[in-house]
Amino acid sequence: MAVKKILLVEGVDDEHVLKHVCGNRGVPPLDEVKNHGGIDRLLDSFPVRLKASGDGAIVGVVIDADNDVASRWRSLRDRLVGLGYEDVPDNPASDGTIIDPPDKKLLPRVGIWLMPDNQSKGILEDFLRFLVPEGSRLFERVKSSVAAIPNGERLFSQLAGPKAIIHTWLAWQEEPGKPLGTAITARYLDPDVAQVDVLVSWLNRLFFSTSQDSKRQIDRALPLE
């Protein structure tokens, strides 16, 4: 019987970015990429989804670290430990975490990626900043323009700053305003950078590798500041 491969993400932007990254980098198709309409819904349904997936399935999770990497990691770790997963590392691995199911329990293999890089606070758009062509003078102008908005006129939060920067970058392209996913395929965001290599490697190890990489995750997990 084929192994079911499921990727859980926060929202529609995450869904389309992951699909376009996979498509451009040759990652084989998954059975489902499920967006939850927000982090709270994802976390609430996470234990139920794992129990429903059953033994032999593989479930990946991609969520934003937001302002506190350690807190976001604990929100997932505590749920995994509560279900009986063993050897869940205290900190996420820098190259993405993979955790094998516990013995004698009908639970799936689990992988976790915290945007942007498993170690830094931030969101999806912080990851997408890695995909902007290096040395772009236009991108420097984008950052300067966003930073120059007076405090009294700036309506977005500090955490949302990367969203403003990335969407301004896309608004200033030859075809302005492409969605995040199609901007990758259009190469306004480059899917061949080193940071995407790490994400793609995690996806391939999680869903398509039979090796026991996950048993070495604890040794590679870095302490969080």
CSV table of N, CA and C in Angstrom, one decimal, residues 18 144-145 173 195 218:
chain,number,residue,atom,x,y,z
A,18,LEU,N,4.9,26.6,-1.4
A,18,LEU,CA,5.5,25.2,-1.3
A,18,LEU,C,5.2,24.4,-2.6
A,144,SER,N,14.5,50.6,1.0
A,144,SER,CA,14.6,52.0,1.4
A,144,SER,C,13.2,52.7,1.4
A,145,SER,N,12.4,52.4,0.4
A,145,SER,CA,11.1,53.0,0.3
A,145,SER,C,10.2,52.6,1.4
A,173,GLN,N,7.8,44.7,-10.6
A,173,GLN,CA,8.4,43.8,-11.6
A,173,GLN,C,7.7,44.1,-12.9
A,195,GLN,N,19.3,28.5,0.3
A,195,GLN,CA,18.3,28.4,1.3
A,195,GLN,C,17.2,27.5,0.9
A,218,ILE,N,18.6,15.0,17.0
A,218,ILE,CA,18.9,15.5,18.3
A,218,ILE,C,20.3,16.1,18.3
